[in-house]
Amino acid sequence: MTNHRPLHGPAATTVLSVLLACAGAIAFPPTSAAAATTPCAAGVPVPGDYDGDGRPEQLIGVVGLGDSHDWVRYRVVPGDGGAAEWLYLGGSMGNADLNGDVCSDLVNSTGVSARLILGGPNGLDAATAQTLVLPQSADVEPGGTEGLVVADAVGLRHDGISQVAVAAYFDDEGPQGTPFLDVFTLDATGAPGTPQVITLGSVASSEAIVLAASGRTVALGLADLTVAGKVSAGGVMMFTADRANPATLVHRTTITQNSPGIPGTAEKGDRFGYALSMRDGRLAIGAPGESIGKARSAGSVQPLRWDEDTATWTAYRRIEQSTKGVVGTNETNDWFGYTVAVTRGLTAAGSYDIAIGAREAVGKARDAGSVTVANFTKASYRTLTQNSRGIPGSAEKDDYFGASLSVVWSAATIDTLLIGAPHERATGPREVGSVIRSDGRKLSSSTKWTSIPRPEPTASVVYESWGTAFAA
């Protein structure tokens, strides 16, 4: 539903390298069959509700320093006031109800593997996680220079079936990577079968491969795709389930800035598709490398409506910081759109909106960060910084406010917005991070923002970069 990669862009280099290094260090439990549990209560699924009590949990990533390793942990903050707990998972997360029991399930992409964790009345149990074995892993020679990198994974449920799509690539010695998409269809117990393997050709190698899903559609962002000779112009490949065989995803089209109806032109370094978020057919595409006038990497976001029946789209106005009504101006290295999340009810009753992160300078505080909430189709905007009324803290250099974004379901047509500032410092050089949430209502100058407390250090673990990622 929402963009769920840990962090994006040069702003995130330090934290992202820690995330990937930690994923390699974690000793994951062996593959096992799904644990037998009492079925979750019947009803309408609530996104992010892992225990089926009708109230969503929040999964917030943090780096834990100690215990012989640097760990990426996810803090499970319950929606019912219960006790928080830890998941030692690493990487990025996405949720969906993948076995039709109302409880949300978790797809975990670690950088070296992808795993499926089913929810139940007792919540998530990582001990019963199932590792998704990619056929391409057999091509990696032990001790060789070529590595298999799992970039992202998403879950989707449609036509009475559940699937997990995993995007990965081979990291070769040279500048080229070989991306592919493996699509697992799950059986009634949630166990994955033999995947459909979709090869994608060669693009410049990077971690900038990201997935989003909605309905019967998977969108795959390739920010370093070469378009009409323009390196790293970027594009988004659209896949939908075949009507006759819904377990098979079919590539319908690739959307670039040279596609009909898309504002702008594909240019070198635009990185169109670097960030994606999709919900109810609404797709937000971040192009943080977009240069506008003399402002290099000023960034832009493209909203569009995808029709999966006809494999066509309707593109709306391109959003940038020079768009009328948006606070700010196009400036070099703003990276506007390096994180995006499609949300509901934040600008108007029942609206579809986009939360957009930028590496914005606030006053003299370079890379303090900002979040712009834009109505999907209308000229309605609200820009937030840590200097905005009611938001805890203050805008400081290198906070990267908005480097991670997500939402928590409040009601069918309105969300609570989560904003991370993972580089926030308390005292001294240590990046402790911070996370804030809105009050589950339309945003206004009187919105009540609250901080979600960061974990307290223990005798053996110190926590850094609280809010480095969310499960989306």
Short mmCIF file of N, CA and C in Angstrom, two decimals, residues 302-409:
data_model
loop_
_atom_site.label_atom_id
_atom_site.label_comp_id
_atom_site.label_asym_id
_atom_site.label_seq_id
_atom_site.Cartn_x
_atom_site.Cartn_y
_atom_site.Cartn_z
N GLN A 302 4.84 12.25 -9.45
CA GLN A 302 3.79 12.10 -10.45
C GLN A 302 2.67 11.21 -9.91
N PRO A 303 1.46 11.75 -9.70
CA PRO A 303 0.31 10.92 -9.36
C PRO A 303 -0.42 10.45 -10.62
N LEU A 304 -0.88 9.21 -10.61
CA LEU A 304 -1.69 8.74 -11.72
C LEU A 304 -2.68 7.69 -11.24
N ARG A 305 -3.73 7.50 -12.01
CA ARG A 305 -4.74 6.49 -11.74
C ARG A 305 -4.55 5.35 -12.73
N TRP A 306 -4.36 4.13 -12.22
CA TRP A 306 -4.10 2.97 -13.06
C TRP A 306 -5.39 2.16 -13.20
N ASP A 307 -5.75 1.83 -14.44
CA ASP A 307 -6.90 0.99 -14.74
C ASP A 307 -6.36 -0.39 -15.12
N GLU A 308 -6.46 -1.34 -14.20
CA GLU A 308 -5.85 -2.64 -14.46
C GLU A 308 -6.64 -3.48 -15.47
N ASP A 309 -7.90 -3.12 -15.73
CA ASP A 309 -8.69 -3.85 -16.72
C ASP A 309 -8.26 -3.50 -18.14
N THR A 310 -7.90 -2.24 -18.37
CA THR A 310 -7.52 -1.80 -19.71
C THR A 310 -6.02 -1.57 -19.85
N ALA A 311 -5.29 -1.68 -18.72
CA ALA A 311 -3.83 -1.43 -18.71
C ALA A 311 -3.52 -0.03 -19.23
N THR A 312 -4.35 0.94 -18.82
CA THR A 312 -4.13 2.34 -19.18
C THR A 312 -4.09 3.18 -17.91
N TRP A 313 -3.68 4.41 -18.05
CA TRP A 313 -3.56 5.29 -16.90
C TRP A 313 -4.07 6.68 -17.22
N THR A 314 -4.42 7.38 -16.15
CA THR A 314 -4.73 8.81 -16.23
C THR A 314 -3.73 9.54 -15.36
N ALA A 315 -2.93 10.39 -15.98
CA ALA A 315 -1.92 11.14 -15.24
C ALA A 315 -2.48 12.49 -14.81
N TYR A 316 -2.19 12.87 -13.56
CA TYR A 316 -2.59 14.17 -13.05
C TYR A 316 -1.39 15.12 -13.06
N ARG A 317 -1.56 16.33 -12.54
CA ARG A 317 -0.48 17.31 -12.62
C ARG A 317 0.75 16.82 -11.87
N ARG A 318 1.91 17.17 -12.38
CA ARG A 318 3.15 16.85 -11.68
C ARG A 318 3.30 17.78 -10.49
N ILE A 319 3.73 17.23 -9.35
CA ILE A 319 3.87 18.03 -8.14
C ILE A 319 5.34 18.27 -7.88
N GLU A 320 5.70 19.52 -7.69
CA GLU A 320 7.07 19.90 -7.32
C GLU A 320 6.99 21.08 -6.38
N GLN A 321 8.12 21.56 -5.92
CA GLN A 321 8.08 22.64 -4.93
C GLN A 321 7.81 24.00 -5.54
N SER A 322 7.75 24.07 -6.86
CA SER A 322 7.31 25.32 -7.50
C SER A 322 5.83 25.27 -7.85
N THR A 323 5.16 24.14 -7.57
CA THR A 323 3.73 24.04 -7.82
C THR A 323 2.98 25.04 -6.94
N LYS A 324 2.06 25.77 -7.53
CA LYS A 324 1.31 26.78 -6.79
C LYS A 324 0.60 26.15 -5.60
N GLY A 325 0.84 26.71 -4.43
CA GLY A 325 0.23 26.21 -3.21
C GLY A 325 1.17 25.38 -2.36
N VAL A 326 2.29 24.89 -2.96
CA VAL A 326 3.28 24.13 -2.19
C VAL A 326 4.28 25.10 -1.59
N VAL A 327 4.54 24.94 -0.30
CA VAL A 327 5.51 25.80 0.37
C VAL A 327 6.91 25.41 -0.07
N GLY A 328 7.72 26.40 -0.41
CA GLY A 328 9.10 26.16 -0.80
C GLY A 328 9.35 26.46 -2.26
N THR A 329 10.59 26.28 -2.69
CA THR A 329 10.99 26.49 -4.07
C THR A 329 11.87 25.33 -4.50
N ASN A 330 12.00 25.16 -5.82
CA ASN A 330 12.89 24.13 -6.33
C ASN A 330 14.33 24.53 -6.07
N GLU A 331 15.04 23.70 -5.33
CA GLU A 331 16.42 23.98 -4.99
C GLU A 331 17.27 22.73 -5.23
N THR A 332 18.53 22.94 -5.49
CA THR A 332 19.45 21.83 -5.71
C THR A 332 19.51 20.91 -4.50
N ASN A 333 19.40 19.62 -4.77
CA ASN A 333 19.50 18.56 -3.76
C ASN A 333 18.38 18.58 -2.72
N ASP A 334 17.21 19.09 -3.09
CA ASP A 334 16.04 18.95 -2.21
C ASP A 334 15.55 17.50 -2.20
N TRP A 335 15.71 16.80 -3.31
CA TRP A 335 15.26 15.40 -3.43
C TRP A 335 13.79 15.28 -3.02
N PHE A 336 12.99 16.21 -3.46
CA PHE A 336 11.54 16.17 -3.23
C PHE A 336 10.98 14.90 -3.87
N GLY A 337 10.32 14.05 -3.10
CA GLY A 337 9.78 12.81 -3.61
C GLY A 337 10.67 11.61 -3.39
N TYR A 338 11.66 11.73 -2.50
CA TYR A 338 12.50 10.55 -2.24
C TYR A 338 11.81 9.56 -1.31
N THR A 339 10.71 9.95 -0.69
CA THR A 339 9.78 9.04 -0.06
C THR A 339 8.37 9.51 -0.38
N VAL A 340 7.46 8.55 -0.58
CA VAL A 340 6.06 8.89 -0.85
C VAL A 340 5.17 7.86 -0.16
N ALA A 341 3.96 8.28 0.19
CA ALA A 341 2.97 7.37 0.75
C ALA A 341 1.59 7.85 0.35
N VAL A 342 0.81 7.01 -0.32
CA VAL A 342 -0.58 7.35 -0.64
C VAL A 342 -1.41 7.19 0.63
N THR A 343 -2.15 8.20 0.98
CA THR A 343 -2.91 8.25 2.22
C THR A 343 -4.36 8.61 1.93
N ARG A 344 -5.20 8.59 2.97
CA ARG A 344 -6.60 8.96 2.81
C ARG A 344 -7.04 9.93 3.89
N GLY A 345 -7.88 10.87 3.49
CA GLY A 345 -8.58 11.75 4.41
C GLY A 345 -7.75 12.81 5.08
N LEU A 346 -6.57 13.12 4.57
CA LEU A 346 -5.72 14.11 5.24
C LEU A 346 -5.95 15.54 4.75
N THR A 347 -6.46 15.72 3.52
CA THR A 347 -6.73 17.07 3.04
C THR A 347 -8.22 17.37 2.94
N ALA A 348 -9.06 16.33 2.90
CA ALA A 348 -10.51 16.52 2.80
C ALA A 348 -11.18 15.21 3.19
N ALA A 349 -12.47 15.27 3.46
CA ALA A 349 -13.20 14.07 3.83
C ALA A 349 -13.14 13.05 2.70
N GLY A 350 -12.62 11.86 3.00
CA GLY A 350 -12.56 10.79 2.03
C GLY A 350 -11.55 10.95 0.92
N SER A 351 -10.68 11.97 1.01
CA SER A 351 -9.74 12.25 -0.07
C SER A 351 -8.67 11.17 -0.18
N TYR A 352 -8.09 11.08 -1.38
CA TYR A 352 -6.82 10.38 -1.56
C TYR A 352 -5.73 11.44 -1.62
N ASP A 353 -4.66 11.22 -0.87
CA ASP A 353 -3.59 12.20 -0.75
C ASP A 353 -2.24 11.52 -0.91
N ILE A 354 -1.19 12.31 -1.03
CA ILE A 354 0.17 11.79 -1.09
C ILE A 354 1.02 12.54 -0.07
N ALA A 355 1.65 11.80 0.84
CA ALA A 355 2.66 12.39 1.72
C ALA A 355 4.00 12.27 1.01
N ILE A 356 4.72 13.39 0.93
CA ILE A 356 5.95 13.48 0.13
C ILE A 356 7.09 13.98 1.00
N GLY A 357 8.15 13.21 1.10
CA GLY A 357 9.32 13.62 1.87
C GLY A 357 10.34 14.33 1.00
N ALA A 358 11.05 15.31 1.59
CA ALA A 358 12.10 16.05 0.89
C ALA A 358 13.25 16.33 1.85
N ARG A 359 14.45 16.38 1.28
CA ARG A 359 15.63 16.76 2.06
C ARG A 359 15.74 18.28 2.11
N GLU A 360 14.76 18.90 2.64
CA GLU A 360 14.60 20.35 2.60
C GLU A 360 15.47 21.03 3.66
N ALA A 361 16.09 22.13 3.27
CA ALA A 361 16.73 23.00 4.26
C ALA A 361 15.65 23.88 4.89
N VAL A 362 15.64 23.94 6.20
CA VAL A 362 14.68 24.78 6.92
C VAL A 362 15.47 25.90 7.55
N GLY A 363 15.31 27.11 7.00
CA GLY A 363 16.19 28.20 7.41
C GLY A 363 17.61 27.85 7.03
N LYS A 364 18.51 27.87 7.99
CA LYS A 364 19.91 27.52 7.74
C LYS A 364 20.21 26.07 8.08
N ALA A 365 19.19 25.34 8.47
CA ALA A 365 19.39 23.94 8.86
C ALA A 365 19.30 23.04 7.62
N ARG A 366 20.46 22.72 7.07
CA ARG A 366 20.53 21.91 5.86
C ARG A 366 20.03 20.49 6.13
N ASP A 367 19.24 19.96 5.19
CA ASP A 367 18.71 18.60 5.28
C ASP A 367 17.91 18.36 6.57
N ALA A 368 17.28 19.40 7.06
CA ALA A 368 16.38 19.23 8.21
C ALA A 368 15.20 18.36 7.80
N GLY A 369 14.70 18.56 6.57
CA GLY A 369 13.64 17.72 6.04
C GLY A 369 12.27 18.34 6.15
N SER A 370 11.40 17.95 5.21
CA SER A 370 10.02 18.41 5.23
C SER A 370 9.12 17.32 4.67
N VAL A 371 7.82 17.44 4.96
CA VAL A 371 6.81 16.54 4.41
C VAL A 371 5.68 17.40 3.85
N THR A 372 5.37 17.22 2.58
CA THR A 372 4.26 17.90 1.94
C THR A 372 3.14 16.90 1.73
N VAL A 373 1.95 17.23 2.20
CA VAL A 373 0.77 16.38 1.97
C VAL A 373 -0.05 17.04 0.88
N ALA A 374 -0.19 16.33 -0.25
CA ALA A 374 -0.86 16.86 -1.43
C ALA A 374 -2.10 16.04 -1.74
N ASN A 375 -3.22 16.70 -2.00
CA ASN A 375 -4.40 16.01 -2.49
C ASN A 375 -4.06 15.36 -3.82
N PHE A 376 -4.56 14.16 -4.06
CA PHE A 376 -4.16 13.40 -5.24
C PHE A 376 -4.51 14.11 -6.54
N THR A 377 -5.68 14.75 -6.60
CA THR A 377 -6.13 15.35 -7.86
C THR A 377 -6.37 16.85 -7.78
N LYS A 378 -6.48 17.40 -6.59
CA LYS A 378 -6.83 18.81 -6.44
C LYS A 378 -5.67 19.60 -5.87
N ALA A 379 -5.72 20.91 -6.06
CA ALA A 379 -4.65 21.80 -5.59
C ALA A 379 -4.84 22.12 -4.12
N SER A 380 -4.64 21.13 -3.28
CA SER A 380 -4.73 21.31 -1.83
C SER A 380 -3.48 20.72 -1.20
N TYR A 381 -2.74 21.54 -0.44
CA TYR A 381 -1.43 21.13 0.06
C TYR A 381 -1.23 21.60 1.50
N ARG A 382 -0.45 20.84 2.24
CA ARG A 382 -0.01 21.26 3.56
C ARG A 382 1.43 20.78 3.73
N THR A 383 2.34 21.70 4.05
CA THR A 383 3.75 21.36 4.22
C THR A 383 4.12 21.42 5.69
N LEU A 384 4.81 20.39 6.14
CA LEU A 384 5.17 20.24 7.55
C LEU A 384 6.69 20.16 7.71
N THR A 385 7.19 20.83 8.74
CA THR A 385 8.57 20.67 9.18
C THR A 385 8.54 20.55 10.70
N GLN A 386 9.68 20.34 11.28
CA GLN A 386 9.73 20.27 12.74
C GLN A 386 9.62 21.65 13.39
N ASN A 387 9.48 22.68 12.58
CA ASN A 387 9.18 24.01 13.09
C ASN A 387 7.70 24.34 12.95
N SER A 388 6.92 23.42 12.37
CA SER A 388 5.49 23.67 12.19
C SER A 388 4.77 23.61 13.53
N ARG A 389 3.69 24.36 13.62
CA ARG A 389 2.92 24.43 14.85
C ARG A 389 2.45 23.04 15.29
N GLY A 390 2.70 22.73 16.54
CA GLY A 390 2.22 21.50 17.14
C GLY A 390 3.09 20.29 16.94
N ILE A 391 4.12 20.38 16.08
CA ILE A 391 4.99 19.23 15.85
C ILE A 391 6.12 19.24 16.86
N PRO A 392 6.31 18.12 17.56
CA PRO A 392 7.36 18.07 18.58
C PRO A 392 8.75 18.29 17.97
N GLY A 393 9.63 18.91 18.73
CA GLY A 393 11.01 19.11 18.31
C GLY A 393 11.20 20.40 17.55
N SER A 394 12.37 20.53 16.94
CA SER A 394 12.68 21.70 16.12
C SER A 394 13.55 21.26 14.96
N ALA A 395 13.45 22.00 13.86
CA ALA A 395 14.19 21.66 12.66
C ALA A 395 15.68 21.92 12.87
N GLU A 396 16.48 20.88 12.69
CA GLU A 396 17.93 20.98 12.88
C GLU A 396 18.64 20.33 11.71
N LYS A 397 19.87 20.71 11.52
CA LYS A 397 20.67 20.17 10.42
C LYS A 397 20.73 18.65 10.47
N ASP A 398 20.48 18.02 9.31
CA ASP A 398 20.62 16.57 9.14
C ASP A 398 19.63 15.75 9.95
N ASP A 399 18.48 16.29 10.31
CA ASP A 399 17.46 15.49 10.97
C ASP A 399 16.81 14.51 10.00
N TYR A 400 16.68 14.91 8.75
CA TYR A 400 16.00 14.11 7.71
C TYR A 400 14.57 13.76 8.11
N PHE A 401 13.86 14.74 8.58
CA PHE A 401 12.44 14.62 8.87
C PHE A 401 11.70 14.26 7.58
N GLY A 402 10.99 13.13 7.58
CA GLY A 402 10.31 12.67 6.38
C GLY A 402 11.08 11.64 5.58
N ALA A 403 12.25 11.22 6.10
CA ALA A 403 13.01 10.18 5.40
C ALA A 403 12.32 8.84 5.44
N SER A 404 11.36 8.66 6.34
CA SER A 404 10.50 7.48 6.34
C SER A 404 9.07 7.96 6.59
N LEU A 405 8.14 7.33 5.89
CA LEU A 405 6.73 7.71 5.97
C LEU A 405 5.86 6.46 5.97
N SER A 406 4.75 6.52 6.66
CA SER A 406 3.78 5.44 6.59
C SER A 406 2.46 5.95 7.14
N VAL A 407 1.45 5.09 7.10
CA VAL A 407 0.15 5.43 7.66
C VAL A 407 -0.36 4.27 8.51
N VAL A 408 -1.22 4.61 9.45
CA VAL A 408 -1.94 3.62 10.24
C VAL A 408 -3.42 3.87 9.99
N TRP A 409 -4.15 2.80 9.74
CA TRP A 409 -5.58 2.89 9.46
C TRP A 409 -6.31 3.45 10.68
#
